[in-house]
Amino acid sequence: MTLHMVILYCCAAAVVVPGTKIIQAEAGGRRVSPVELLRILWRRPVPWAAVAVIAAMAVMAVVQTVAPSVMDHLQREPGAPWWRAVTALLVQTSGRPQLTFNLAAAVVVTPVAQRLLGPVLMPLVFLVSGVAAQAVSMAGWSVTGGGDSVALCGLVGALAAARTLRAATPAARLLPLLVPVAGLILCALSNNHGVGVLTGCVIGAVVIAVRGRRPRPWESRVRRAGAPATAPRP
C-alpha cells in the first residue's frame, strides 16, 4: 500500500469517525442497536426532504443497474459539457459497492442534516457541495467518474461545523475539527471529497453563525405541544 493510499484512508477515518459520533448524539450519546438508531433518526416529524434525496438516489440506482449505458451520458468525462457536474451526482460509476455504501450513508446522514439545516438548506448543501466537487474534478482533478459521496461529505462537513461552533468546551471541539482538517488534506491530494467536505463546513458555519442558538423549528413545535425537547443538538 502506498503512502498516498494510507493518507486517503486516514482522511476517510477522520471524516467517518466524527460523523458517526455526531449521528450517535441524536440518540442521546448512548450506544444503541442499528435498528434503534434508525428509529430515532427517522422519528416524527418525518424529514421529508431526506426521504426525497434517498428516493432519488434509489431510483437512479435502479436505473443504472437496469441500463448501465445511462452512466455514459451523465458521468464526468473529458470534454463533457458543464452540466455533467450536476448529473455526475446521479450515477455511481464504481458499481454496486459504491451504490450500497452511499445509500446506507444517506439513510443515516440526511435525516440528521435536515434536523440541523432544515428541509430547504439540507438538499441545497447536498447539491452545492456535490456540484463544487464535481466541477473541480472536471477541471482536472479526476475528469472521469461520478457519485454522490462528495455531496454526503458536504452534509458531514456542515454537521461538523455546527458541532464545533456549538461545543461547550474546547475539548469537545477537537473531534469534529478533524473533519475540515481531513478536507484540507484531501484537497492537497487533489481528491474531490475534500472540496465537498470544506464546502459543507463553510455553509454549515455560516448557517450556525446566522441562526445562533435559536431553537430549531421542530424544537419549537415540541415545546408548543407541551412535551420536553429532549433531542440533543448535533
PDB file of N, CA and C in Angstrom, residues 9-110:
ATOM      1  N   TYR A   9      -6.916   6.812   3.434  1.00  0.00           N
ATOM      2  CA  TYR A   9      -7.668   6.041   4.410  1.00  0.00           C
ATOM      3  C   TYR A   9      -7.734   6.768   5.744  1.00  0.00           C
ATOM      4  N   CYS A  10      -6.652   7.406   6.137  1.00  0.00           N
ATOM      5  CA  CYS A  10      -6.646   8.170   7.392  1.00  0.00           C
ATOM      6  C   CYS A  10      -7.629   9.343   7.311  1.00  0.00           C
ATOM      7  N   CYS A  11      -7.663  10.010   6.160  1.00  0.00           N
ATOM      8  CA  CYS A  11      -8.603  11.118   5.971  1.00  0.00           C
ATOM      9  C   CYS A  11     -10.043  10.620   6.002  1.00  0.00           C
ATOM     10  N   ALA A  12     -10.275   9.455   5.390  1.00  0.00           N
ATOM     11  CA  ALA A  12     -11.619   8.879   5.425  1.00  0.00           C
ATOM     12  C   ALA A  12     -12.038   8.602   6.866  1.00  0.00           C
ATOM     13  N   ALA A  13     -11.125   8.064   7.661  1.00  0.00           N
ATOM     14  CA  ALA A  13     -11.427   7.800   9.071  1.00  0.00           C
ATOM     15  C   ALA A  13     -11.685   9.096   9.821  1.00  0.00           C
ATOM     16  N   ALA A  14     -10.936  10.156   9.469  1.00  0.00           N
ATOM     17  CA  ALA A  14     -11.097  11.448  10.138  1.00  0.00           C
ATOM     18  C   ALA A  14     -12.426  12.105   9.800  1.00  0.00           C
ATOM     19  N   VAL A  15     -13.083  11.669   8.744  1.00  0.00           N
ATOM     20  CA  VAL A  15     -14.425  12.162   8.407  1.00  0.00           C
ATOM     21  C   VAL A  15     -15.492  11.237   8.983  1.00  0.00           C
ATOM     22  N   VAL A  16     -15.290   9.933   8.846  1.00  0.00           N
ATOM     23  CA  VAL A  16     -16.307   8.962   9.250  1.00  0.00           C
ATOM     24  C   VAL A  16     -16.464   8.895  10.767  1.00  0.00           C
ATOM     25  N   VAL A  17     -15.354   8.873  11.508  1.00  0.00           N
ATOM     26  CA  VAL A  17     -15.439   8.714  12.965  1.00  0.00           C
ATOM     27  C   VAL A  17     -16.170   9.891  13.626  1.00  0.00           C
ATOM     28  N   PRO A  18     -15.758  11.158  13.371  1.00  0.00           N
ATOM     29  CA  PRO A  18     -16.525  12.265  13.946  1.00  0.00           C
ATOM     30  C   PRO A  18     -17.972  12.286  13.459  1.00  0.00           C
ATOM     31  N   GLY A  19     -18.173  11.958  12.172  1.00  0.00           N
ATOM     32  CA  GLY A  19     -19.541  11.913  11.651  1.00  0.00           C
ATOM     33  C   GLY A  19     -20.392  10.908  12.389  1.00  0.00           C
ATOM     34  N   THR A  20     -19.812   9.756  12.697  1.00  0.00           N
ATOM     35  CA  THR A  20     -20.535   8.729  13.448  1.00  0.00           C
ATOM     36  C   THR A  20     -20.876   9.220  14.847  1.00  0.00           C
ATOM     37  N   LYS A  21     -19.932   9.899  15.499  1.00  0.00           N
ATOM     38  CA  LYS A  21     -20.180  10.422  16.843  1.00  0.00           C
ATOM     39  C   LYS A  21     -21.297  11.464  16.848  1.00  0.00           C
ATOM     40  N   ILE A  22     -21.312  12.306  15.818  1.00  0.00           N
ATOM     41  CA  ILE A  22     -22.361  13.323  15.725  1.00  0.00           C
ATOM     42  C   ILE A  22     -23.722  12.672  15.537  1.00  0.00           C
ATOM     43  N   ILE A  23     -23.767  11.637  14.712  1.00  0.00           N
ATOM     44  CA  ILE A  23     -25.030  10.933  14.484  1.00  0.00           C
ATOM     45  C   ILE A  23     -25.474  10.224  15.758  1.00  0.00           C
ATOM     46  N   GLN A  24     -24.526   9.645  16.505  1.00  0.00           N
ATOM     47  CA  GLN A  24     -24.870   8.993  17.768  1.00  0.00           C
ATOM     48  C   GLN A  24     -25.429   9.986  18.771  1.00  0.00           C
ATOM     49  N   ALA A  25     -25.009  11.245  18.652  1.00  0.00           N
ATOM     50  CA  ALA A  25     -25.530  12.269  19.549  1.00  0.00           C
ATOM     51  C   ALA A  25     -27.039  12.433  19.405  1.00  0.00           C
ATOM     52  N   GLU A  26     -27.559  12.148  18.209  1.00  0.00           N
ATOM     53  CA  GLU A  26     -29.004  12.195  18.003  1.00  0.00           C
ATOM     54  C   GLU A  26     -29.721  11.120  18.805  1.00  0.00           C
ATOM     55  N   ALA A  27     -28.975  10.092  19.215  1.00  0.00           N
ATOM     56  CA  ALA A  27     -29.554   9.039  20.048  1.00  0.00           C
ATOM     57  C   ALA A  27     -29.271   9.296  21.521  1.00  0.00           C
ATOM     58  N   GLY A  28     -28.920  10.530  21.850  1.00  0.00           N
ATOM     59  CA  GLY A  28     -28.653  10.883  23.230  1.00  0.00           C
ATOM     60  C   GLY A  28     -27.240  10.547  23.668  1.00  0.00           C
ATOM     61  N   GLY A  29     -26.364  10.246  22.713  1.00  0.00           N
ATOM     62  CA  GLY A  29     -24.995   9.928  23.041  1.00  0.00           C
ATOM     63  C   GLY A  29     -24.793   8.525  23.570  1.00  0.00           C
ATOM     64  N   ARG A  30     -25.831   7.708  23.527  1.00  0.00           N
ATOM     65  CA  ARG A  30     -25.721   6.350  24.063  1.00  0.00           C
ATOM     66  C   ARG A  30     -25.622   5.344  22.928  1.00  0.00           C
ATOM     67  N   ARG A  31     -25.061   4.197  23.253  1.00  0.00           N
ATOM     68  CA  ARG A  31     -24.947   3.132  22.262  1.00  0.00           C
ATOM     69  C   ARG A  31     -26.288   2.427  22.105  1.00  0.00           C
ATOM     70  N   VAL A  32     -26.729   2.307  20.868  1.00  0.00           N
ATOM     71  CA  VAL A  32     -27.982   1.620  20.587  1.00  0.00           C
ATOM     72  C   VAL A  32     -27.754   0.693  19.400  1.00  0.00           C
ATOM     73  N   SER A  33     -28.672  -0.217  19.191  1.00  0.00           N
ATOM     74  CA  SER A  33     -28.575  -1.117  18.048  1.00  0.00           C
ATOM     75  C   SER A  33     -28.834  -0.338  16.760  1.00  0.00           C
ATOM     76  N   PRO A  34     -28.363  -0.839  15.626  1.00  0.00           N
ATOM     77  CA  PRO A  34     -28.617  -0.149  14.356  1.00  0.00           C
ATOM     78  C   PRO A  34     -30.105   0.099  14.093  1.00  0.00           C
ATOM     79  N   VAL A  35     -30.940  -0.873  14.464  1.00  0.00           N
ATOM     80  CA  VAL A  35     -32.382  -0.710  14.251  1.00  0.00           C
ATOM     81  C   VAL A  35     -32.925   0.422  15.118  1.00  0.00           C
ATOM     82  N   GLU A  36     -32.502   0.472  16.371  1.00  0.00           N
ATOM     83  CA  GLU A  36     -32.965   1.524  17.272  1.00  0.00           C
ATOM     84  C   GLU A  36     -32.453   2.883  16.833  1.00  0.00           C
ATOM     85  N   LEU A  37     -31.204   2.921  16.342  1.00  0.00           N
ATOM     86  CA  LEU A  37     -30.654   4.187  15.859  1.00  0.00           C
ATOM     87  C   LEU A  37     -31.469   4.715  14.682  1.00  0.00           C
ATOM     88  N   LEU A  38     -31.827   3.841  13.761  1.00  0.00           N
ATOM     89  CA  LEU A  38     -32.640   4.272  12.624  1.00  0.00           C
ATOM     90  C   LEU A  38     -34.011   4.751  13.082  1.00  0.00           C
ATOM     91  N   ARG A  39     -34.580   4.077  14.072  1.00  0.00           N
ATOM     92  CA  ARG A  39     -35.888   4.505  14.591  1.00  0.00           C
ATOM     93  C   ARG A  39     -35.802   5.910  15.176  1.00  0.00           C
ATOM     94  N   ILE A  40     -34.712   6.203  15.874  1.00  0.00           N
ATOM     95  CA  ILE A  40     -34.532   7.530  16.466  1.00  0.00           C
ATOM     96  C   ILE A  40     -34.292   8.578  15.392  1.00  0.00           C
ATOM     97  N   LEU A  41     -33.434   8.254  14.434  1.00  0.00           N
ATOM     98  CA  LEU A  41     -33.107   9.223  13.385  1.00  0.00           C
ATOM     99  C   LEU A  41     -34.318   9.561  12.526  1.00  0.00           C
ATOM    100  N   TRP A  42     -35.192   8.586  12.342  1.00  0.00           N
ATOM    101  CA  TRP A  42     -36.356   8.794  11.476  1.00  0.00           C
ATOM    102  C   TRP A  42     -37.639   9.008  12.271  1.00  0.00           C
ATOM    103  N   ARG A  43     -37.499   9.509  13.501  1.00  0.00           N
ATOM    104  CA  ARG A  43     -38.657   9.804  14.342  1.00  0.00           C
ATOM    105  C   ARG A  43     -39.482  10.938  13.716  1.00  0.00           C
ATOM    106  N   ARG A  44     -40.679  11.102  14.196  1.00  0.00           N
ATOM    107  CA  ARG A  44     -41.523  12.201  13.726  1.00  0.00           C
ATOM    108  C   ARG A  44     -41.066  13.511  14.352  1.00  0.00           C
ATOM    109  N   PRO A  45     -41.234  14.647  13.653  1.00  0.00           N
ATOM    110  CA  PRO A  45     -41.757  14.780  12.296  1.00  0.00           C
ATOM    111  C   PRO A  45     -40.802  14.173  11.263  1.00  0.00           C
ATOM    112  N   VAL A  46     -41.375  13.428  10.325  1.00  0.00           N
ATOM    113  CA  VAL A  46     -40.581  12.741   9.314  1.00  0.00           C
ATOM    114  C   VAL A  46     -39.818  13.763   8.471  1.00  0.00           C
ATOM    115  N   PRO A  47     -38.501  13.596   8.312  1.00  0.00           N
ATOM    116  CA  PRO A  47     -37.712  14.520   7.485  1.00  0.00           C
ATOM    117  C   PRO A  47     -37.934  14.251   6.006  1.00  0.00           C
ATOM    118  N   TRP A  48     -38.954  14.868   5.428  1.00  0.00           N
ATOM    119  CA  TRP A  48     -39.374  14.539   4.069  1.00  0.00           C
ATOM    120  C   TRP A  48     -38.336  14.910   3.015  1.00  0.00           C
ATOM    121  N   ALA A  49     -37.556  15.948   3.261  1.00  0.00           N
ATOM    122  CA  ALA A  49     -36.503  16.280   2.288  1.00  0.00           C
ATOM    123  C   ALA A  49     -35.464  15.164   2.226  1.00  0.00           C
ATOM    124  N   ALA A  50     -35.161  14.579   3.380  1.00  0.00           N
ATOM    125  CA  ALA A  50     -34.240  13.444   3.413  1.00  0.00           C
ATOM    126  C   ALA A  50     -34.836  12.258   2.665  1.00  0.00           C
ATOM    127  N   VAL A  51     -36.132  12.033   2.831  1.00  0.00           N
ATOM    128  CA  VAL A  51     -36.811  10.964   2.102  1.00  0.00           C
ATOM    129  C   VAL A  51     -36.685  11.188   0.599  1.00  0.00           C
ATOM    130  N   ALA A  52     -36.852  12.441   0.163  1.00  0.00           N
ATOM    131  CA  ALA A  52     -36.790  12.762  -1.263  1.00  0.00           C
ATOM    132  C   ALA A  52     -35.393  12.509  -1.825  1.00  0.00           C
ATOM    133  N   VAL A  53     -34.367  12.902  -1.068  1.00  0.00           N
ATOM    134  CA  VAL A  53     -32.984  12.685  -1.528  1.00  0.00           C
ATOM    135  C   VAL A  53     -32.698  11.197  -1.672  1.00  0.00           C
ATOM    136  N   ILE A  54     -33.086  10.420  -0.668  1.00  0.00           N
ATOM    137  CA  ILE A  54     -32.827   8.979  -0.696  1.00  0.00           C
ATOM    138  C   ILE A  54     -33.635   8.309  -1.803  1.00  0.00           C
ATOM    139  N   ALA A  55     -34.864   8.751  -1.982  1.00  0.00           N
ATOM    140  CA  ALA A  55     -35.692   8.179  -3.044  1.00  0.00           C
ATOM    141  C   ALA A  55     -35.067   8.423  -4.417  1.00  0.00           C
ATOM    142  N   ALA A  56     -34.559   9.636  -4.636  1.00  0.00           N
ATOM    143  CA  ALA A  56     -33.910   9.949  -5.913  1.00  0.00           C
ATOM    144  C   ALA A  56     -32.674   9.074  -6.123  1.00  0.00           C
ATOM    145  N   MET A  57     -31.898   8.880  -5.047  1.00  0.00           N
ATOM    146  CA  MET A  57     -30.715   8.019  -5.142  1.00  0.00           C
ATOM    147  C   MET A  57     -31.108   6.579  -5.465  1.00  0.00           C
ATOM    148  N   ALA A  58     -32.178   6.102  -4.814  1.00  0.00           N
ATOM    149  CA  ALA A  58     -32.617   4.721  -5.034  1.00  0.00           C
ATOM    150  C   ALA A  58     -33.129   4.520  -6.460  1.00  0.00           C
ATOM    151  N   VAL A  59     -33.882   5.498  -6.960  1.00  0.00           N
ATOM    152  CA  VAL A  59     -34.397   5.402  -8.327  1.00  0.00           C
ATOM    153  C   VAL A  59     -33.249   5.348  -9.326  1.00  0.00           C
ATOM    154  N   MET A  60     -32.259   6.212  -9.139  1.00  0.00           N
ATOM    155  CA  MET A  60     -31.131   6.220 -10.063  1.00  0.00           C
ATOM    156  C   MET A  60     -30.285   4.957  -9.929  1.00  0.00           C
ATOM    157  N   ALA A  61     -30.252   4.375  -8.732  1.00  0.00           N
ATOM    158  CA  ALA A  61     -29.530   3.109  -8.554  1.00  0.00           C
ATOM    159  C   ALA A  61     -30.178   2.011  -9.392  1.00  0.00           C
ATOM    160  N   VAL A  62     -31.508   1.995  -9.390  1.00  0.00           N
ATOM    161  CA  VAL A  62     -32.229   1.010 -10.196  1.00  0.00           C
ATOM    162  C   VAL A  62     -32.003   1.271 -11.683  1.00  0.00           C
ATOM    163  N   VAL A  63     -32.076   2.546 -12.069  1.00  0.00           N
ATOM    164  CA  VAL A  63     -31.915   2.909 -13.484  1.00  0.00           C
ATOM    165  C   VAL A  63     -30.550   2.479 -14.004  1.00  0.00           C
ATOM    166  N   GLN A  64     -29.479   2.788 -13.261  1.00  0.00           N
ATOM    167  CA  GLN A  64     -28.147   2.456 -13.775  1.00  0.00           C
ATOM    168  C   GLN A  64     -27.867   0.962 -13.695  1.00  0.00           C
ATOM    169  N   THR A  65     -28.581   0.252 -12.818  1.00  0.00           N
ATOM    170  CA  THR A  65     -28.425  -1.201 -12.759  1.00  0.00           C
ATOM    171  C   THR A  65     -29.109  -1.867 -13.944  1.00  0.00           C
ATOM    172  N   VAL A  66     -30.291  -1.364 -14.291  1.00  0.00           N
ATOM    173  CA  VAL A  66     -31.047  -1.927 -15.413  1.00  0.00           C
ATOM    174  C   VAL A  66     -30.456  -1.497 -16.749  1.00  0.00           C
ATOM    175  N   ALA A  67     -30.009  -0.241 -16.815  1.00  0.00           N
ATOM    176  CA  ALA A  67     -29.452   0.297 -18.069  1.00  0.00           C
ATOM    177  C   ALA A  67     -28.117   0.967 -17.792  1.00  0.00           C
ATOM    178  N   PRO A  68     -27.043   0.188 -17.676  1.00  0.00           N
ATOM    179  CA  PRO A  68     -25.727   0.749 -17.341  1.00  0.00           C
ATOM    180  C   PRO A  68     -25.246   1.826 -18.308  1.00  0.00           C
ATOM    181  N   SER A  69     -25.741   1.805 -19.521  1.00  0.00           N
ATOM    182  CA  SER A  69     -25.287   2.788 -20.512  1.00  0.00           C
ATOM    183  C   SER A  69     -25.667   4.219 -20.133  1.00  0.00           C
ATOM    184  N   VAL A  70     -26.627   4.372 -19.210  1.00  0.00           N
ATOM    185  CA  VAL A  70     -27.034   5.715 -18.803  1.00  0.00           C
ATOM    186  C   VAL A  70     -25.867   6.468 -18.172  1.00  0.00           C
ATOM    187  N   MET A  71     -24.919   5.732 -17.572  1.00  0.00           N
ATOM    188  CA  MET A  71     -23.779   6.386 -16.942  1.00  0.00           C
ATOM    189  C   MET A  71     -22.923   7.136 -17.950  1.00  0.00           C
ATOM    190  N   ASP A  72     -22.854   6.627 -19.174  1.00  0.00           N
ATOM    191  CA  ASP A  72     -22.053   7.281 -20.206  1.00  0.00           C
ATOM    192  C   ASP A  72     -22.585   8.659 -20.551  1.00  0.00           C
ATOM    193  N   HIS A  73     -23.870   8.889 -20.300  1.00  0.00           N
ATOM    194  CA  HIS A  73     -24.498  10.167 -20.655  1.00  0.00           C
ATOM    195  C   HIS A  73     -24.559  11.141 -19.476  1.00  0.00           C
ATOM    196  N   LEU A  74     -24.213  10.677 -18.265  1.00  0.00           N
ATOM    197  CA  LEU A  74     -24.362  11.529 -17.086  1.00  0.00           C
ATOM    198  C   LEU A  74     -23.061  11.768 -16.327  1.00  0.00           C
ATOM    199  N   GLN A  75     -22.094  10.869 -16.451  1.00  0.00           N
ATOM    200  CA  GLN A  75     -20.877  10.979 -15.655  1.00  0.00           C
ATOM    201  C   GLN A  75     -19.946  12.065 -16.173  1.00  0.00           C
ATOM    202  N   ARG A  76     -18.917  12.369 -15.350  1.00  0.00           N
ATOM    203  CA  ARG A  76     -17.837  13.246 -15.806  1.00  0.00           C
ATOM    204  C   ARG A  76     -17.008  12.505 -16.841  1.00  0.00           C
ATOM    205  N   GLU A  77     -16.539  13.227 -17.834  1.00  0.00           N
ATOM    206  CA  GLU A  77     -15.617  12.648 -18.796  1.00  0.00           C
ATOM    207  C   GLU A  77     -14.938  13.770 -19.565  1.00  0.00           C
ATOM    208  N   PRO A  78     -13.768  13.510 -20.145  1.00  0.00           N
ATOM    209  CA  PRO A  78     -13.034  14.568 -20.852  1.00  0.00           C
ATOM    210  C   PRO A  78     -13.893  15.220 -21.937  1.00  0.00           C
ATOM    211  N   GLY A  79     -13.906  16.538 -21.934  1.00  0.00           N
ATOM    212  CA  GLY A  79     -14.654  17.276 -22.948  1.00  0.00           C
ATOM    213  C   GLY A  79     -16.150  17.322 -22.716  1.00  0.00           C
ATOM    214  N   ALA A  80     -16.628  16.828 -21.559  1.00  0.00           N
ATOM    215  CA  ALA A  80     -18.071  16.808 -21.289  1.00  0.00           C
ATOM    216  C   ALA A  80     -18.593  18.219 -21.041  1.00  0.00           C
ATOM    217  N   PRO A  81     -19.871  18.485 -21.344  1.00  0.00           N
ATOM    218  CA  PRO A  81     -20.448  19.807 -21.072  1.00  0.00           C
ATOM    219  C   PRO A  81     -20.508  20.090 -19.580  1.00  0.00           C
ATOM    220  N   TRP A  82     -20.637  21.376 -19.224  1.00  0.00           N
ATOM    221  CA  TRP A  82     -20.567  21.802 -17.837  1.00  0.00           C
ATOM    222  C   TRP A  82     -21.635  21.161 -16.963  1.00  0.00           C
ATOM    223  N   TRP A  83     -22.809  20.858 -17.545  1.00  0.00           N
ATOM    224  CA  TRP A  83     -23.904  20.347 -16.716  1.00  0.00           C
ATOM    225  C   TRP A  83     -23.649  18.936 -16.200  1.00  0.00           C
ATOM    226  N   ARG A  84     -22.599  18.287 -16.711  1.00  0.00           N
ATOM    227  CA  ARG A  84     -22.246  16.972 -16.168  1.00  0.00           C
ATOM    228  C   ARG A  84     -21.781  17.088 -14.702  1.00  0.00           C
ATOM    229  N   ALA A  85     -21.403  18.292 -14.262  1.00  0.00           N
ATOM    230  CA  ALA A  85     -21.045  18.485 -12.857  1.00  0.00           C
ATOM    231  C   ALA A  85     -22.253  18.253 -11.951  1.00  0.00           C
ATOM    232  N   VAL A  86     -23.441  18.401 -12.505  1.00  0.00           N
ATOM    233  CA  VAL A  86     -24.673  18.126 -11.759  1.00  0.00           C
ATOM    234  C   VAL A  86     -25.091  16.669 -11.949  1.00  0.00           C
ATOM    235  N   THR A  87     -25.158  16.228 -13.189  1.00  0.00           N
ATOM    236  CA  THR A  87     -25.659  14.871 -13.455  1.00  0.00           C
ATOM    237  C   THR A  87     -24.710  13.786 -12.955  1.00  0.00           C
ATOM    238  N   ALA A  88     -23.420  14.124 -12.772  1.00  0.00           N
ATOM    239  CA  ALA A  88     -22.483  13.127 -12.253  1.00  0.00           C
ATOM    240  C   ALA A  88     -22.839  12.700 -10.835  1.00  0.00           C
ATOM    241  N   LEU A  89     -23.645  13.515 -10.137  1.00  0.00           N
ATOM    242  CA  LEU A  89     -24.104  13.146  -8.799  1.00  0.00           C
ATOM    243  C   LEU A  89     -25.140  12.025  -8.841  1.00  0.00           C
ATOM    244  N   LEU A  90     -25.727  11.798  -9.998  1.00  0.00           N
ATOM    245  CA  LEU A  90     -26.837  10.851 -10.112  1.00  0.00           C
ATOM    246  C   LEU A  90     -26.391   9.418 -10.352  1.00  0.00           C
ATOM    247  N   VAL A  91     -25.134   9.223 -10.737  1.00  0.00           N
ATOM    248  CA  VAL A  91     -24.672   7.869 -11.065  1.00  0.00           C
ATOM    249  C   VAL A  91     -23.469   7.507 -10.207  1.00  0.00           C
ATOM    250  N   GLN A  92     -23.391   6.221  -9.856  1.00  0.00           N
ATOM    251  CA  GLN A  92     -22.286   5.711  -9.038  1.00  0.00           C
ATOM    252  C   GLN A  92     -21.423   4.828  -9.954  1.00  0.00           C
ATOM    253  N   THR A  93     -20.354   5.402 -10.464  1.00  0.00           N
ATOM    254  CA  THR A  93     -19.597   4.738 -11.523  1.00  0.00           C
ATOM    255  C   THR A  93     -18.672   3.627 -11.016  1.00  0.00           C
ATOM    256  N   SER A  94     -18.566   3.465  -9.706  1.00  0.00           N
ATOM    257  CA  SER A  94     -17.738   2.378  -9.174  1.00  0.00           C
ATOM    258  C   SER A  94     -18.545   1.111  -8.909  1.00  0.00           C
ATOM    259  N   GLY A  95     -19.809   1.124  -9.317  1.00  0.00           N
ATOM    260  CA  GLY A  95     -20.606  -0.099  -9.238  1.00  0.00           C
ATOM    261  C   GLY A  95     -21.339  -0.314  -7.927  1.00  0.00           C
ATOM    262  N   ARG A  96     -21.683  -1.569  -7.664  1.00  0.00           N
ATOM    263  CA  ARG A  96     -22.539  -1.903  -6.530  1.00  0.00           C
ATOM    264  C   ARG A  96     -21.962  -1.544  -5.164  1.00  0.00           C
ATOM    265  N   PRO A  97     -20.658  -1.728  -4.936  1.00  0.00           N
ATOM    266  CA  PRO A  97     -20.131  -1.306  -3.622  1.00  0.00           C
ATOM    267  C   PRO A  97     -20.379   0.172  -3.343  1.00  0.00           C
ATOM    268  N   GLN A  98     -20.172   1.020  -4.357  1.00  0.00           N
ATOM    269  CA  GLN A  98     -20.415   2.447  -4.200  1.00  0.00           C
ATOM    270  C   GLN A  98     -21.910   2.727  -4.006  1.00  0.00           C
ATOM    271  N   LEU A  99     -22.741   2.047  -4.771  1.00  0.00           N
ATOM    272  CA  LEU A  99     -24.193   2.198  -4.613  1.00  0.00           C
ATOM    273  C   LEU A  99     -24.628   1.865  -3.186  1.00  0.00           C
ATOM    274  N   THR A 100     -24.166   0.721  -2.697  1.00  0.00           N
ATOM    275  CA  THR A 100     -24.577   0.253  -1.376  1.00  0.00           C
ATOM    276  C   THR A 100     -24.100   1.188  -0.274  1.00  0.00           C
ATOM    277  N   PHE A 101     -22.818   1.557  -0.334  1.00  0.00           N
ATOM    278  CA  PHE A 101     -22.256   2.403   0.719  1.00  0.00           C
ATOM    279  C   PHE A 101     -22.924   3.768   0.745  1.00  0.00           C
ATOM    280  N   ASN A 102     -23.094   4.394  -0.416  1.00  0.00           N
ATOM    281  CA  ASN A 102     -23.658   5.738  -0.455  1.00  0.00           C
ATOM    282  C   ASN A 102     -25.118   5.760  -0.022  1.00  0.00           C
ATOM    283  N   LEU A 103     -25.886   4.747  -0.407  1.00  0.00           N
ATOM    284  CA  LEU A 103     -27.280   4.688   0.044  1.00  0.00           C
ATOM    285  C   LEU A 103     -27.361   4.497   1.557  1.00  0.00           C
ATOM    286  N   ALA A 104     -26.525   3.606   2.084  1.00  0.00           N
ATOM    287  CA  ALA A 104     -26.512   3.379   3.531  1.00  0.00           C
ATOM    288  C   ALA A 104     -26.105   4.646   4.278  1.00  0.00           C
ATOM    289  N   ALA A 105     -25.096   5.349   3.751  1.00  0.00           N
ATOM    290  CA  ALA A 105     -24.659   6.592   4.388  1.00  0.00           C
ATOM    291  C   ALA A 105     -25.756   7.647   4.347  1.00  0.00           C
ATOM    292  N   ALA A 106     -26.464   7.732   3.227  1.00  0.00           N
ATOM    293  CA  ALA A 106     -27.535   8.718   3.097  1.00  0.00           C
ATOM    294  C   ALA A 106     -28.655   8.472   4.096  1.00  0.00           C
ATOM    295  N   VAL A 107     -28.950   7.199   4.361  1.00  0.00           N
ATOM    296  CA  VAL A 107     -30.034   6.851   5.293  1.00  0.00           C
ATOM    297  C   VAL A 107     -29.759   7.388   6.691  1.00  0.00           C
ATOM    298  N   VAL A 108     -28.489   7.444   7.095  1.00  0.00           N
ATOM    299  CA  VAL A 108     -28.190   7.917   8.449  1.00  0.00           C
ATOM    300  C   VAL A 108     -27.772   9.393   8.488  1.00  0.00           C
ATOM    301  N   VAL A 109     -27.218   9.913   7.399  1.00  0.00           N
ATOM    302  CA  VAL A 109     -26.722  11.289   7.414  1.00  0.00           C
ATOM    303  C   VAL A 109     -27.813  12.307   7.093  1.00  0.00           C
ATOM    304  N   THR A 110     -28.639  12.029   6.085  1.00  0.00           N
ATOM    305  CA  THR A 110     -29.598  13.044   5.631  1.00  0.00           C
ATOM    306  C   THR A 110     -30.648  13.436   6.678  1.00  0.00           C
TER     307      THR A 110
END
